[in-house]
Short mmCIF file of N, CA and C in Angstrom, two decimals:
data_model
loop_
_atom_site.label_atom_id
_atom_site.label_comp_id
_atom_site.label_asym_id
_atom_site.label_seq_id
_atom_site.Cartn_x
_atom_site.Cartn_y
_atom_site.Cartn_z
N MET H 1 16.65 -25.94 -66.40
CA MET H 1 15.60 -25.35 -67.20
C MET H 1 15.17 -26.30 -68.31
N ILE H 2 16.14 -26.90 -68.98
CA ILE H 2 15.82 -27.83 -70.06
C ILE H 2 15.07 -29.04 -69.52
N VAL H 3 15.47 -29.53 -68.35
CA VAL H 3 14.80 -30.67 -67.73
C VAL H 3 13.34 -30.30 -67.45
N ALA H 4 13.11 -29.10 -66.94
CA ALA H 4 11.75 -28.66 -66.64
C ALA H 4 10.91 -28.58 -67.90
N ILE H 5 11.48 -28.06 -68.97
CA ILE H 5 10.75 -27.94 -70.24
C ILE H 5 10.44 -29.33 -70.79
N CYS H 6 11.41 -30.24 -70.73
CA CYS H 6 11.18 -31.61 -71.20
C CYS H 6 10.10 -32.30 -70.37
N LEU H 7 10.16 -32.13 -69.07
CA LEU H 7 9.17 -32.73 -68.18
C LEU H 7 7.79 -32.17 -68.47
N ALA H 8 7.69 -30.87 -68.64
CA ALA H 8 6.39 -30.24 -68.94
C ALA H 8 5.85 -30.75 -70.28
N THR H 9 6.72 -30.90 -71.26
CA THR H 9 6.30 -31.40 -72.57
C THR H 9 5.83 -32.85 -72.45
N LEU H 10 6.56 -33.64 -71.69
CA LEU H 10 6.20 -35.03 -71.50
C LEU H 10 4.84 -35.14 -70.80
N LEU H 11 4.65 -34.37 -69.74
CA LEU H 11 3.40 -34.43 -69.00
C LEU H 11 2.22 -33.94 -69.83
N SER H 12 2.43 -32.90 -70.61
CA SER H 12 1.32 -32.38 -71.42
C SER H 12 0.97 -33.33 -72.55
N GLY H 13 1.90 -34.20 -72.93
CA GLY H 13 1.64 -35.16 -73.99
C GLY H 13 0.91 -36.39 -73.52
N CYS H 14 0.81 -36.58 -72.23
CA CYS H 14 0.16 -37.77 -71.70
C CYS H 14 -1.35 -37.61 -71.72
N GLY H 15 -2.05 -38.58 -72.26
CA GLY H 15 -3.50 -38.57 -72.24
C GLY H 15 -4.09 -37.50 -73.14
N SER H 16 -5.41 -37.46 -73.15
CA SER H 16 -6.11 -36.52 -74.02
C SER H 16 -6.28 -35.17 -73.36
N GLY H 17 -6.01 -35.08 -72.08
CA GLY H 17 -6.18 -33.82 -71.38
C GLY H 17 -7.60 -33.65 -70.87
N GLU H 18 -8.53 -34.48 -71.34
CA GLU H 18 -9.91 -34.40 -70.88
C GLU H 18 -10.09 -35.29 -69.66
N LEU H 19 -10.82 -34.77 -68.70
CA LEU H 19 -11.10 -35.53 -67.50
C LEU H 19 -12.08 -36.64 -67.80
N THR H 20 -11.93 -37.77 -67.12
CA THR H 20 -12.97 -38.79 -67.16
C THR H 20 -14.11 -38.29 -66.29
N LEU H 21 -15.25 -38.92 -66.39
CA LEU H 21 -16.39 -38.53 -65.57
C LEU H 21 -16.06 -38.70 -64.08
N GLY H 22 -15.33 -39.75 -63.75
CA GLY H 22 -14.93 -39.98 -62.36
C GLY H 22 -13.98 -38.91 -61.85
N GLU H 23 -12.99 -38.54 -62.66
CA GLU H 23 -12.05 -37.49 -62.27
C GLU H 23 -12.77 -36.15 -62.11
N TYR H 24 -13.67 -35.89 -63.03
CA TYR H 24 -14.47 -34.66 -62.98
C TYR H 24 -15.28 -34.62 -61.68
N ALA H 25 -15.96 -35.73 -61.38
CA ALA H 25 -16.77 -35.80 -60.16
C ALA H 25 -15.90 -35.62 -58.92
N ASP H 26 -14.72 -36.21 -58.93
CA ASP H 26 -13.81 -36.06 -57.79
C ASP H 26 -13.42 -34.60 -57.58
N GLU H 27 -13.11 -33.90 -58.68
CA GLU H 27 -12.73 -32.48 -58.56
C GLU H 27 -13.90 -31.65 -58.03
N LEU H 28 -15.09 -31.93 -58.54
CA LEU H 28 -16.27 -31.20 -58.06
C LEU H 28 -16.53 -31.48 -56.59
N GLU H 29 -16.38 -32.74 -56.21
CA GLU H 29 -16.64 -33.11 -54.82
C GLU H 29 -15.70 -32.37 -53.87
N VAL H 30 -14.44 -32.24 -54.25
CA VAL H 30 -13.49 -31.51 -53.42
C VAL H 30 -13.92 -30.05 -53.28
N LEU H 31 -14.28 -29.43 -54.40
CA LEU H 31 -14.71 -28.03 -54.37
C LEU H 31 -15.95 -27.84 -53.50
N VAL H 32 -16.96 -28.68 -53.73
CA VAL H 32 -18.22 -28.55 -53.00
C VAL H 32 -18.02 -28.85 -51.52
N THR H 33 -17.26 -29.88 -51.21
CA THR H 33 -17.01 -30.24 -49.81
C THR H 33 -16.28 -29.12 -49.08
N THR H 34 -15.31 -28.52 -49.74
CA THR H 34 -14.56 -27.41 -49.14
C THR H 34 -15.50 -26.25 -48.83
N MET H 35 -16.35 -25.88 -49.81
CA MET H 35 -17.28 -24.78 -49.58
C MET H 35 -18.29 -25.14 -48.49
N ASN H 36 -18.82 -26.35 -48.53
CA ASN H 36 -19.80 -26.76 -47.51
C ASN H 36 -19.21 -26.68 -46.11
N ARG H 37 -17.96 -27.12 -45.97
CA ARG H 37 -17.32 -27.04 -44.65
C ARG H 37 -17.19 -25.59 -44.18
N LYS H 38 -16.76 -24.72 -45.07
CA LYS H 38 -16.60 -23.31 -44.71
C LYS H 38 -17.94 -22.71 -44.31
N ILE H 39 -18.97 -22.99 -45.08
CA ILE H 39 -20.29 -22.42 -44.79
C ILE H 39 -20.88 -23.02 -43.53
N THR H 40 -20.65 -24.29 -43.28
CA THR H 40 -21.13 -24.91 -42.03
C THR H 40 -20.50 -24.23 -40.82
N VAL H 41 -19.21 -23.96 -40.89
CA VAL H 41 -18.53 -23.26 -39.79
C VAL H 41 -19.09 -21.84 -39.64
N LEU H 42 -19.27 -21.15 -40.76
CA LEU H 42 -19.82 -19.79 -40.71
C LEU H 42 -21.22 -19.79 -40.12
N ASP H 43 -22.07 -20.72 -40.56
CA ASP H 43 -23.44 -20.81 -40.03
C ASP H 43 -23.43 -21.10 -38.54
N SER H 44 -22.58 -22.02 -38.14
CA SER H 44 -22.48 -22.39 -36.73
C SER H 44 -22.01 -21.20 -35.89
N ASP H 45 -21.00 -20.49 -36.38
CA ASP H 45 -20.49 -19.32 -35.66
C ASP H 45 -21.57 -18.24 -35.55
N LEU H 46 -22.31 -18.03 -36.62
CA LEU H 46 -23.36 -17.00 -36.62
C LEU H 46 -24.45 -17.35 -35.62
N GLU H 47 -24.83 -18.63 -35.57
CA GLU H 47 -25.89 -19.07 -34.67
C GLU H 47 -25.45 -19.11 -33.20
N SER H 48 -24.16 -19.28 -32.97
CA SER H 48 -23.68 -19.43 -31.59
C SER H 48 -23.38 -18.09 -30.91
N GLU H 49 -23.29 -17.04 -31.68
CA GLU H 49 -22.98 -15.72 -31.14
C GLU H 49 -24.24 -14.86 -31.08
N PRO H 50 -24.26 -13.87 -30.21
CA PRO H 50 -25.37 -12.93 -30.25
C PRO H 50 -25.40 -12.23 -31.62
N LEU H 51 -26.60 -12.01 -32.12
CA LEU H 51 -26.77 -11.41 -33.43
C LEU H 51 -26.35 -9.94 -33.40
N THR H 52 -25.35 -9.63 -34.24
CA THR H 52 -24.89 -8.24 -34.35
C THR H 52 -24.82 -7.86 -35.82
N VAL H 53 -24.91 -6.57 -36.08
CA VAL H 53 -24.81 -6.08 -37.44
C VAL H 53 -23.45 -6.42 -38.01
N GLU H 54 -22.40 -6.13 -37.28
CA GLU H 54 -21.04 -6.39 -37.76
C GLU H 54 -20.80 -7.88 -37.99
N GLY H 55 -21.28 -8.71 -37.06
CA GLY H 55 -21.12 -10.15 -37.21
C GLY H 55 -21.83 -10.68 -38.43
N THR H 56 -23.03 -10.17 -38.69
CA THR H 56 -23.79 -10.59 -39.86
C THR H 56 -23.12 -10.12 -41.15
N GLN H 57 -22.63 -8.92 -41.15
CA GLN H 57 -21.93 -8.40 -42.33
C GLN H 57 -20.67 -9.22 -42.61
N ASN H 58 -19.94 -9.56 -41.57
CA ASN H 58 -18.74 -10.40 -41.74
C ASN H 58 -19.11 -11.79 -42.25
N TYR H 59 -20.22 -12.32 -41.72
CA TYR H 59 -20.72 -13.62 -42.14
C TYR H 59 -20.96 -13.62 -43.65
N PHE H 60 -21.69 -12.62 -44.13
CA PHE H 60 -21.97 -12.55 -45.56
C PHE H 60 -20.71 -12.38 -46.38
N GLU H 61 -19.81 -11.58 -45.92
CA GLU H 61 -18.55 -11.35 -46.64
C GLU H 61 -17.79 -12.67 -46.81
N GLU H 62 -17.68 -13.43 -45.73
CA GLU H 62 -16.95 -14.70 -45.80
C GLU H 62 -17.72 -15.76 -46.58
N LYS H 63 -19.04 -15.75 -46.47
CA LYS H 63 -19.85 -16.73 -47.20
C LYS H 63 -19.77 -16.47 -48.69
N ILE H 64 -19.82 -15.21 -49.08
CA ILE H 64 -19.70 -14.88 -50.50
C ILE H 64 -18.32 -15.23 -51.02
N ALA H 65 -17.30 -15.04 -50.21
CA ALA H 65 -15.94 -15.42 -50.62
C ALA H 65 -15.87 -16.93 -50.86
N ALA H 66 -16.52 -17.71 -50.00
CA ALA H 66 -16.54 -19.17 -50.17
C ALA H 66 -17.28 -19.54 -51.46
N ARG H 67 -18.38 -18.87 -51.71
CA ARG H 67 -19.15 -19.15 -52.95
C ARG H 67 -18.36 -18.72 -54.18
N ASP H 68 -17.69 -17.57 -54.10
CA ASP H 68 -16.86 -17.11 -55.23
C ASP H 68 -15.74 -18.11 -55.51
N GLU H 69 -15.14 -18.64 -54.47
CA GLU H 69 -14.08 -19.64 -54.63
C GLU H 69 -14.61 -20.89 -55.33
N LEU H 70 -15.81 -21.31 -54.93
CA LEU H 70 -16.43 -22.47 -55.57
C LEU H 70 -16.71 -22.17 -57.04
N LEU H 71 -17.27 -21.01 -57.30
CA LEU H 71 -17.59 -20.62 -58.68
C LEU H 71 -16.33 -20.56 -59.54
N GLU H 72 -15.26 -19.99 -59.02
CA GLU H 72 -13.99 -19.95 -59.75
C GLU H 72 -13.47 -21.35 -60.02
N GLY H 73 -13.59 -22.21 -59.03
CA GLY H 73 -13.15 -23.59 -59.20
C GLY H 73 -13.94 -24.31 -60.28
N PHE H 74 -15.26 -24.12 -60.29
CA PHE H 74 -16.09 -24.72 -61.33
C PHE H 74 -15.71 -24.20 -62.71
N ARG H 75 -15.47 -22.89 -62.79
CA ARG H 75 -15.11 -22.30 -64.09
C ARG H 75 -13.77 -22.83 -64.59
N ALA H 76 -12.89 -23.21 -63.70
CA ALA H 76 -11.56 -23.67 -64.08
C ALA H 76 -11.56 -25.12 -64.57
N ILE H 77 -12.62 -25.84 -64.31
CA ILE H 77 -12.68 -27.26 -64.70
C ILE H 77 -13.28 -27.37 -66.09
N GLU H 78 -12.62 -28.15 -66.93
CA GLU H 78 -13.14 -28.46 -68.26
C GLU H 78 -13.85 -29.81 -68.14
N PRO H 79 -15.18 -29.81 -68.19
CA PRO H 79 -15.90 -31.08 -67.97
C PRO H 79 -15.77 -32.02 -69.16
N PRO H 80 -15.91 -33.31 -68.90
CA PRO H 80 -15.98 -34.25 -70.03
C PRO H 80 -17.27 -33.99 -70.81
N ASP H 81 -17.30 -34.41 -72.04
CA ASP H 81 -18.45 -34.13 -72.92
C ASP H 81 -19.78 -34.55 -72.29
N GLU H 82 -19.82 -35.72 -71.66
CA GLU H 82 -21.08 -36.21 -71.12
C GLU H 82 -21.58 -35.39 -69.93
N ALA H 83 -20.75 -34.53 -69.37
CA ALA H 83 -21.15 -33.70 -68.24
C ALA H 83 -21.22 -32.21 -68.59
N ALA H 84 -21.01 -31.87 -69.85
CA ALA H 84 -20.93 -30.45 -70.25
C ALA H 84 -22.22 -29.69 -69.96
N ASP H 85 -23.37 -30.29 -70.27
CA ASP H 85 -24.64 -29.60 -70.03
C ASP H 85 -24.89 -29.42 -68.53
N MET H 86 -24.61 -30.47 -67.76
CA MET H 86 -24.80 -30.37 -66.32
C MET H 86 -23.85 -29.33 -65.73
N HIS H 87 -22.64 -29.28 -66.24
CA HIS H 87 -21.64 -28.33 -65.75
C HIS H 87 -22.11 -26.89 -66.03
N ALA H 88 -22.61 -26.65 -67.22
CA ALA H 88 -23.11 -25.32 -67.57
C ALA H 88 -24.28 -24.94 -66.68
N ALA H 89 -25.17 -25.89 -66.41
CA ALA H 89 -26.31 -25.61 -65.53
C ALA H 89 -25.83 -25.35 -64.10
N ALA H 90 -24.81 -26.08 -63.66
CA ALA H 90 -24.26 -25.86 -62.32
C ALA H 90 -23.65 -24.46 -62.21
N LEU H 91 -22.92 -24.06 -63.23
CA LEU H 91 -22.34 -22.71 -63.23
C LEU H 91 -23.44 -21.66 -63.15
N ASP H 92 -24.52 -21.88 -63.89
CA ASP H 92 -25.64 -20.94 -63.89
C ASP H 92 -26.27 -20.83 -62.50
N ILE H 93 -26.57 -21.96 -61.88
CA ILE H 93 -27.23 -21.93 -60.57
C ILE H 93 -26.29 -21.38 -59.51
N LEU H 94 -25.00 -21.70 -59.61
CA LEU H 94 -24.03 -21.16 -58.65
C LEU H 94 -23.90 -19.64 -58.78
N ALA H 95 -23.91 -19.15 -60.00
CA ALA H 95 -23.85 -17.70 -60.22
C ALA H 95 -25.10 -17.02 -59.66
N LYS H 96 -26.27 -17.62 -59.89
CA LYS H 96 -27.51 -17.06 -59.35
C LYS H 96 -27.49 -17.05 -57.83
N LEU H 97 -27.02 -18.13 -57.24
CA LEU H 97 -26.96 -18.24 -55.79
C LEU H 97 -26.00 -17.21 -55.21
N THR H 98 -24.85 -17.07 -55.82
CA THR H 98 -23.86 -16.10 -55.36
C THR H 98 -24.39 -14.67 -55.50
N ASN H 99 -25.04 -14.39 -56.61
CA ASN H 99 -25.61 -13.04 -56.81
C ASN H 99 -26.74 -12.75 -55.83
N ALA H 100 -27.58 -13.74 -55.56
CA ALA H 100 -28.66 -13.54 -54.59
C ALA H 100 -28.08 -13.31 -53.19
N GLU H 101 -27.04 -14.05 -52.86
CA GLU H 101 -26.36 -13.87 -51.57
C GLU H 101 -25.74 -12.47 -51.49
N ARG H 102 -25.14 -12.05 -52.58
CA ARG H 102 -24.52 -10.72 -52.63
C ARG H 102 -25.58 -9.61 -52.45
N THR H 103 -26.74 -9.78 -53.06
CA THR H 103 -27.83 -8.80 -52.94
C THR H 103 -28.30 -8.71 -51.50
N LEU H 104 -28.45 -9.87 -50.84
CA LEU H 104 -28.87 -9.87 -49.44
C LEU H 104 -27.78 -9.25 -48.57
N ALA H 105 -26.53 -9.52 -48.88
CA ALA H 105 -25.41 -8.93 -48.12
C ALA H 105 -25.41 -7.42 -48.25
N GLN H 106 -25.71 -6.92 -49.44
CA GLN H 106 -25.78 -5.47 -49.63
C GLN H 106 -26.89 -4.86 -48.77
N GLN H 107 -27.98 -5.58 -48.68
CA GLN H 107 -29.08 -5.12 -47.84
C GLN H 107 -28.66 -5.16 -46.37
N ALA H 108 -27.92 -6.19 -45.98
CA ALA H 108 -27.44 -6.29 -44.60
C ALA H 108 -26.48 -5.16 -44.28
N ASP H 109 -25.73 -4.70 -45.27
CA ASP H 109 -24.81 -3.59 -45.06
C ASP H 109 -25.53 -2.29 -44.71
N GLU H 110 -26.79 -2.19 -45.10
CA GLU H 110 -27.57 -0.98 -44.85
C GLU H 110 -28.27 -1.01 -43.49
N ILE H 111 -28.25 -2.16 -42.85
CA ILE H 111 -28.92 -2.30 -41.55
C ILE H 111 -28.06 -1.67 -40.47
N GLU H 112 -28.74 -1.00 -39.55
CA GLU H 112 -28.02 -0.30 -38.49
C GLU H 112 -28.20 -0.91 -37.11
N THR H 113 -29.27 -1.70 -36.92
CA THR H 113 -29.50 -2.27 -35.60
C THR H 113 -29.72 -3.78 -35.71
N ALA H 114 -29.43 -4.46 -34.62
CA ALA H 114 -29.60 -5.91 -34.57
C ALA H 114 -31.07 -6.30 -34.71
N ASP H 115 -31.98 -5.46 -34.26
CA ASP H 115 -33.41 -5.75 -34.38
C ASP H 115 -33.82 -5.89 -35.84
N GLU H 116 -33.22 -5.10 -36.71
CA GLU H 116 -33.54 -5.16 -38.13
C GLU H 116 -33.04 -6.45 -38.78
N LEU H 117 -32.02 -7.06 -38.19
CA LEU H 117 -31.45 -8.27 -38.76
C LEU H 117 -32.44 -9.43 -38.79
N SER H 118 -33.28 -9.52 -37.77
CA SER H 118 -34.23 -10.63 -37.71
C SER H 118 -35.22 -10.59 -38.87
N GLU H 119 -35.43 -9.44 -39.45
CA GLU H 119 -36.36 -9.30 -40.58
C GLU H 119 -35.67 -9.43 -41.93
N LEU H 120 -34.35 -9.55 -41.93
CA LEU H 120 -33.59 -9.58 -43.18
C LEU H 120 -34.06 -10.70 -44.11
N TRP H 121 -34.32 -11.88 -43.55
CA TRP H 121 -34.70 -13.03 -44.38
C TRP H 121 -36.12 -12.92 -44.92
N ASN H 122 -36.91 -12.01 -44.35
CA ASN H 122 -38.28 -11.80 -44.82
C ASN H 122 -38.38 -10.70 -45.88
N THR H 123 -37.27 -10.09 -46.21
CA THR H 123 -37.26 -9.06 -47.25
C THR H 123 -37.33 -9.74 -48.62
N GLN H 124 -37.55 -8.95 -49.64
CA GLN H 124 -37.59 -9.48 -51.01
C GLN H 124 -36.27 -10.19 -51.34
N ALA H 125 -35.14 -9.59 -50.94
CA ALA H 125 -33.83 -10.19 -51.21
C ALA H 125 -33.67 -11.51 -50.45
N GLY H 126 -34.15 -11.55 -49.20
CA GLY H 126 -34.06 -12.76 -48.40
C GLY H 126 -34.91 -13.89 -48.97
N LEU H 127 -36.12 -13.56 -49.39
CA LEU H 127 -37.00 -14.56 -49.98
C LEU H 127 -36.46 -15.03 -51.33
N ALA H 128 -35.89 -14.11 -52.11
CA ALA H 128 -35.30 -14.48 -53.39
C ALA H 128 -34.12 -15.43 -53.18
N LEU H 129 -33.30 -15.16 -52.18
CA LEU H 129 -32.18 -16.05 -51.88
C LEU H 129 -32.69 -17.42 -51.47
N GLY H 130 -33.75 -17.46 -50.65
CA GLY H 130 -34.33 -18.74 -50.25
C GLY H 130 -34.82 -19.55 -51.45
N ALA H 131 -35.44 -18.87 -52.42
CA ALA H 131 -35.92 -19.56 -53.62
C ALA H 131 -34.76 -20.10 -54.46
N VAL H 132 -33.72 -19.29 -54.64
CA VAL H 132 -32.56 -19.75 -55.41
C VAL H 132 -31.86 -20.89 -54.67
N ASP H 133 -31.80 -20.80 -53.36
CA ASP H 133 -31.18 -21.85 -52.55
C ASP H 133 -31.96 -23.17 -52.74
N ASP H 134 -33.29 -23.09 -52.77
CA ASP H 134 -34.10 -24.29 -53.01
C ASP H 134 -33.80 -24.87 -54.39
N ASP H 135 -33.68 -23.99 -55.40
CA ASP H 135 -33.35 -24.44 -56.76
C ASP H 135 -31.97 -25.11 -56.78
N ALA H 136 -31.02 -24.51 -56.08
CA ALA H 136 -29.66 -25.06 -56.04
C ALA H 136 -29.66 -26.43 -55.36
N ARG H 137 -30.43 -26.57 -54.30
CA ARG H 137 -30.50 -27.86 -53.60
C ARG H 137 -31.13 -28.92 -54.52
N ALA H 138 -32.19 -28.55 -55.22
CA ALA H 138 -32.83 -29.49 -56.14
C ALA H 138 -31.87 -29.89 -57.27
N PHE H 139 -31.14 -28.91 -57.79
CA PHE H 139 -30.16 -29.21 -58.83
C PHE H 139 -29.09 -30.15 -58.30
N CYS H 140 -28.60 -29.88 -57.10
CA CYS H 140 -27.57 -30.71 -56.48
C CYS H 140 -28.05 -32.15 -56.34
N GLU H 141 -29.29 -32.31 -55.89
CA GLU H 141 -29.83 -33.65 -55.71
C GLU H 141 -29.97 -34.38 -57.05
N THR H 142 -30.33 -33.63 -58.10
CA THR H 142 -30.43 -34.22 -59.43
C THR H 142 -29.06 -34.65 -59.93
N ALA H 143 -28.06 -33.77 -59.75
CA ALA H 143 -26.69 -34.11 -60.16
C ALA H 143 -26.19 -35.32 -59.38
N GLN H 144 -26.46 -35.35 -58.08
CA GLN H 144 -26.04 -36.49 -57.26
C GLN H 144 -26.68 -37.77 -57.79
N ALA H 145 -27.95 -37.70 -58.13
CA ALA H 145 -28.65 -38.88 -58.65
C ALA H 145 -28.06 -39.33 -59.99
N GLN H 146 -27.68 -38.37 -60.83
CA GLN H 146 -27.07 -38.74 -62.12
C GLN H 146 -25.75 -39.46 -61.91
N PHE H 147 -24.94 -38.97 -60.99
CA PHE H 147 -23.68 -39.66 -60.72
C PHE H 147 -23.94 -41.02 -60.08
N ASP H 148 -24.92 -41.08 -59.17
CA ASP H 148 -25.24 -42.34 -58.51
C ASP H 148 -25.74 -43.38 -59.52
N SER H 149 -26.41 -42.92 -60.58
CA SER H 149 -26.96 -43.85 -61.56
C SER H 149 -25.87 -44.58 -62.33
N THR H 150 -24.65 -44.12 -62.27
CA THR H 150 -23.57 -44.81 -62.98
C THR H 150 -23.33 -46.20 -62.40
N THR H 151 -23.65 -46.38 -61.14
CA THR H 151 -23.51 -47.70 -60.52
C THR H 151 -24.48 -48.67 -61.18
N ASP H 152 -25.73 -48.23 -61.36
CA ASP H 152 -26.73 -49.08 -62.01
C ASP H 152 -26.38 -49.31 -63.47
N ARG H 153 -25.91 -48.25 -64.13
CA ARG H 153 -25.57 -48.34 -65.55
C ARG H 153 -24.44 -49.35 -65.76
N ALA H 154 -23.45 -49.35 -64.89
CA ALA H 154 -22.31 -50.25 -65.04
C ALA H 154 -22.76 -51.71 -64.91
N ALA H 155 -23.74 -51.96 -64.05
CA ALA H 155 -24.23 -53.32 -63.87
C ALA H 155 -24.97 -53.81 -65.11
N VAL H 156 -25.63 -52.92 -65.83
CA VAL H 156 -26.38 -53.27 -67.02
C VAL H 156 -25.45 -53.48 -68.21
N PHE H 157 -24.42 -52.64 -68.33
CA PHE H 157 -23.54 -52.66 -69.49
C PHE H 157 -22.30 -53.51 -69.23
N GLU H 158 -22.50 -54.81 -69.21
CA GLU H 158 -21.37 -55.72 -69.07
C GLU H 158 -21.02 -56.24 -70.46
N GLY H 159 -19.78 -56.54 -70.67
CA GLY H 159 -19.35 -57.11 -71.94
C GLY H 159 -18.23 -56.32 -72.55
N PRO H 160 -17.37 -56.98 -73.31
CA PRO H 160 -16.19 -56.32 -73.87
C PRO H 160 -16.52 -55.32 -74.98
N TRP H 161 -17.70 -55.38 -75.57
CA TRP H 161 -18.06 -54.49 -76.67
C TRP H 161 -18.59 -53.14 -76.19
N ILE H 162 -18.83 -53.00 -74.90
CA ILE H 162 -19.36 -51.76 -74.35
C ILE H 162 -18.20 -50.79 -74.11
N PRO H 163 -18.30 -49.55 -74.59
CA PRO H 163 -17.23 -48.56 -74.37
C PRO H 163 -16.97 -48.36 -72.88
N SER H 164 -15.72 -48.12 -72.52
CA SER H 164 -15.35 -48.02 -71.11
C SER H 164 -16.07 -46.89 -70.40
N GLU H 165 -16.39 -45.78 -71.11
CA GLU H 165 -17.07 -44.68 -70.43
C GLU H 165 -18.47 -45.06 -69.98
N LEU H 166 -19.07 -46.08 -70.61
CA LEU H 166 -20.37 -46.55 -70.16
C LEU H 166 -20.25 -47.50 -68.98
N LYS H 167 -19.07 -48.02 -68.76
CA LYS H 167 -18.85 -48.92 -67.62
C LYS H 167 -18.37 -48.18 -66.38
N GLU H 168 -18.00 -46.92 -66.54
CA GLU H 168 -17.41 -46.18 -65.44
C GLU H 168 -18.42 -45.94 -64.32
N VAL H 169 -18.04 -46.28 -63.11
CA VAL H 169 -18.85 -46.03 -61.93
C VAL H 169 -18.29 -44.80 -61.24
N VAL H 170 -19.17 -43.86 -60.96
CA VAL H 170 -18.74 -42.61 -60.35
C VAL H 170 -19.37 -42.51 -58.97
N GLN H 171 -18.54 -42.47 -57.96
CA GLN H 171 -19.02 -42.31 -56.60
C GLN H 171 -18.61 -40.94 -56.11
N VAL H 172 -19.61 -40.17 -55.74
CA VAL H 172 -19.38 -38.80 -55.30
C VAL H 172 -20.44 -38.45 -54.27
N PHE H 173 -20.07 -37.61 -53.32
CA PHE H 173 -21.03 -37.15 -52.33
C PHE H 173 -20.95 -35.64 -52.23
N PHE H 174 -22.00 -34.96 -52.69
CA PHE H 174 -22.02 -33.49 -52.69
C PHE H 174 -22.57 -32.91 -51.40
N GLY H 175 -23.32 -33.69 -50.61
CA GLY H 175 -23.89 -33.15 -49.38
C GLY H 175 -24.90 -32.06 -49.69
N CYS H 176 -25.91 -32.41 -50.46
CA CYS H 176 -26.87 -31.42 -50.94
C CYS H 176 -27.79 -30.86 -49.87
N SER H 177 -28.01 -31.57 -48.82
CA SER H 177 -28.99 -31.09 -47.83
C SER H 177 -28.44 -30.00 -46.94
#
């Protein structure tokens, strides 16, 4: 027990506890990649099977669970100062996307026949989800570009007098499309 307490104290004393921009990007990439993989499988399964009410309801249930997991993961990360605004905006768009998905899922729960499912995306909830999804994709592409710009920034800021955070190159792939 004493060894565990000493080890925990030693580990908590190391570093400032704040993630570097690269570490932050790595954590986000893992979260986003995990969710993207889950949703890709769900989308593929939905498209490969005959359209059923139960299948669609299960699809939404699992997709919302994947989005909730991503949202929880984002909330658990303490971003570095230079990414705080982007992180807050990401949380906002993720919450909107999850809520729009949840609203469409609730509408899907009220559907009784497979014929009604084909019109689900043309409903107000379906169109609203499409709009939020477009916003989320645009945000993702902007965030990707900001991380990608660190490569250019590092090339410009050479020299020992430049703070290390300005020299940091962040490579991340969110898979926004």
